PDB file of C-alpha atoms in Angstrom:
ATOM      1  CA  MET A   1     -37.595  36.557  12.484  1.00 77.00           C
ATOM      2  CA  HIS A   2     -40.700  37.540  11.167  1.00 75.00           C
ATOM      3  CA  HIS A   3     -38.225  39.663   8.436  1.00 79.00           C
ATOM      4  CA  TYR A   4     -36.962  36.113   7.471  1.00 83.00           C
ATOM      5  CA  LEU A   5     -40.737  33.392   7.291  1.00 79.00           C
ATOM      6  CA  SER A   6     -41.907  36.247   5.037  1.00 80.00           C
ATOM      7  CA  ARG A   7     -38.728  36.267   2.965  1.00 86.00           C
ATOM      8  CA  VAL A   8     -39.326  32.303   2.663  1.00 86.00           C
ATOM      9  CA  GLY A   9     -43.025  32.913   2.585  1.00 83.00           C
ATOM     10  CA  THR A  10     -42.413  34.912  -0.626  1.00 85.00           C
ATOM     11  CA  LEU A  11     -39.361  32.264  -2.184  1.00 88.00           C
ATOM     12  CA  CYS A  12     -41.797  29.717  -1.908  1.00 88.00           C
ATOM     13  CA  ARG A  13     -44.809  31.395  -3.434  1.00 88.00           C
ATOM     14  CA  GLY A  14     -42.854  31.964  -6.718  1.00 89.00           C
ATOM     15  CA  ALA A  15     -41.667  28.826  -6.607  1.00 90.00           C
ATOM     16  CA  ALA A  16     -45.198  27.372  -6.735  1.00 91.00           C
ATOM     17  CA  ALA A  17     -45.942  29.637  -9.122  1.00 91.00           C
ATOM     18  CA  THR A  18     -43.521  28.688 -10.778  1.00 91.00           C
ATOM     19  CA  LEU A  19     -44.157  25.516 -11.844  1.00 91.00           C
ATOM     20  CA  ILE A  20     -47.926  26.266 -11.696  1.00 91.00           C
ATOM     21  CA  ALA A  21     -47.160  28.580 -14.822  1.00 91.00           C
ATOM     22  CA  ARG A  22     -45.574  25.948 -17.066  1.00 90.00           C
ATOM     23  CA  LEU A  23     -47.650  23.541 -16.371  1.00 88.00           C
ATOM     24  CA  TRP A  24     -50.715  25.611 -17.048  1.00 87.00           C
ATOM     25  CA  PRO A  25     -50.667  25.885 -20.739  1.00 85.00           C
ATOM     26  CA  GLY A  26     -52.045  30.329 -21.607  1.00 86.00           C
ATOM     27  CA  HIS A  27     -50.407  31.361 -18.337  1.00 86.00           C
ATOM     28  CA  THR A  28     -47.325  33.127 -18.126  1.00 89.00           C
ATOM     29  CA  VAL A  29     -45.531  33.504 -14.660  1.00 88.00           C
ATOM     30  CA  ARG A  30     -46.224  36.192 -13.643  1.00 90.00           C
ATOM     31  CA  ASP A  31     -49.944  35.899 -14.214  1.00 91.00           C
ATOM     32  CA  VAL A  32     -50.158  33.659 -11.976  1.00 91.00           C
ATOM     33  CA  ASP A  33     -47.764  34.919  -9.036  1.00 89.00           C
ATOM     34  CA  ARG A  34     -50.394  37.968  -9.272  1.00 90.00           C
ATOM     35  CA  ARG A  35     -53.860  36.255  -8.879  1.00 91.00           C
ATOM     36  CA  LEU A  36     -52.031  34.025  -6.458  1.00 89.00           C
ATOM     37  CA  ALA A  37     -50.812  37.257  -4.401  1.00 87.00           C
ATOM     38  CA  ALA A  38     -54.591  38.425  -4.902  1.00 91.00           C
ATOM     39  CA  CYS A  39     -55.040  35.810  -2.137  1.00 89.00           C
ATOM     40  CA  PRO A  40     -56.176  35.898   1.061  1.00 91.00           C
ATOM     41  CA  ALA A  41     -53.146  34.806   2.954  1.00 87.00           C
ATOM     42  CA  ARG A  42     -54.557  31.016   4.050  1.00 91.00           C
ATOM     43  CA  GLN A  43     -55.295  30.179   0.464  1.00 92.00           C
ATOM     44  CA  GLN A  44     -51.736  31.188  -0.687  1.00 90.00           C
ATOM     45  CA  ALA A  45     -50.252  29.328   2.082  1.00 90.00           C
ATOM     46  CA  MET A  46     -52.600  26.720   1.271  1.00 93.00           C
ATOM     47  CA  VAL A  47     -51.749  26.791  -2.862  1.00 92.00           C
ATOM     48  CA  THR A  48     -48.221  27.405  -2.005  1.00 92.00           C
ATOM     49  CA  GLY A  49     -47.512  24.256   0.265  1.00 93.00           C
ATOM     50  CA  GLY A  50     -49.923  22.610  -1.541  1.00 94.00           C
ATOM     51  CA  VAL A  51     -46.935  22.994  -4.270  1.00 93.00           C
ATOM     52  CA  MET A  52     -44.029  21.918  -1.925  1.00 93.00           C
ATOM     53  CA  LEU A  53     -45.640  19.468  -0.704  1.00 95.00           C
ATOM     54  CA  VAL A  54     -46.377  17.332  -3.449  1.00 94.00           C
ATOM     55  CA  LEU A  55     -42.468  18.353  -4.346  1.00 93.00           C
ATOM     56  CA  LEU A  56     -41.874  16.988  -1.526  1.00 95.00           C
ATOM     57  CA  LEU A  57     -43.579  13.687  -2.244  1.00 96.00           C
ATOM     58  CA  LEU A  58     -41.994  13.114  -5.801  1.00 95.00           C
ATOM     59  CA  SER A  59     -37.940  13.495  -4.070  1.00 95.00           C
ATOM     60  CA  LEU A  60     -38.767  10.830  -1.783  1.00 96.00           C
ATOM     61  CA  PHE A  61     -40.389   8.649  -4.671  1.00 96.00           C
ATOM     62  CA  ALA A  62     -37.386   9.748  -7.075  1.00 95.00           C
ATOM     63  CA  ALA A  63     -35.172   8.480  -3.583  1.00 95.00           C
ATOM     64  CA  GLN A  64     -36.267   5.364  -3.770  1.00 95.00           C
ATOM     65  CA  PHE A  65     -34.513   4.449  -7.156  1.00 94.00           C
ATOM     66  CA  GLY A  66     -31.010   6.156  -6.092  1.00 94.00           C
ATOM     67  CA  TRP A  67     -29.243   8.337  -7.212  1.00 94.00           C
ATOM     68  CA  ILE A  68     -29.961   8.060 -10.340  1.00 95.00           C
ATOM     69  CA  GLY A  69     -33.946   9.073  -9.240  1.00 95.00           C
ATOM     70  CA  ILE A  70     -32.788  11.974  -7.636  1.00 95.00           C
ATOM     71  CA  LEU A  71     -31.447  13.178 -11.155  1.00 96.00           C
ATOM     72  CA  LEU A  72     -34.293  12.767 -13.014  1.00 95.00           C
ATOM     73  CA  PHE A  73     -36.578  14.577 -10.583  1.00 94.00           C
ATOM     74  CA  TRP A  74     -34.091  17.427  -9.959  1.00 93.00           C
ATOM     75  CA  LEU A  75     -34.302  17.606 -14.109  1.00 94.00           C
ATOM     76  CA  GLY A  76     -37.747  17.501 -14.742  1.00 92.00           C
ATOM     77  CA  VAL A  77     -38.220  20.072 -11.994  1.00 90.00           C
ATOM     78  CA  ILE A  78     -35.675  22.936 -13.589  1.00 90.00           C
ATOM     79  CA  LEU A  79     -37.122  21.155 -18.008  1.00 90.00           C
ATOM     80  CA  ILE A  80     -40.814  22.745 -16.227  1.00 87.00           C
ATOM     81  CA  ALA A  81     -39.437  25.927 -14.579  1.00 85.00           C
ATOM     82  CA  ARG A  82     -37.708  26.425 -17.277  1.00 82.00           C
TER      83      ARG A  82
END
């Protein structure tokens, strides 16, 4: 179980690093991931959890506008991540 939770945490940290890097001009995903990995585990969890919470709240807001809202939300996430 610990192995799977560790893997999920790594995937979420990578997703958070990708979104932060795309919204923070002048920084690459590798740079942000390295900086995040250098932080203590508690701080990594706070940053990753914060990014995931913002995504959750934005998705709930987008859901208020039906399938078009969700479509625009996912389109925005994809465009930012690319």
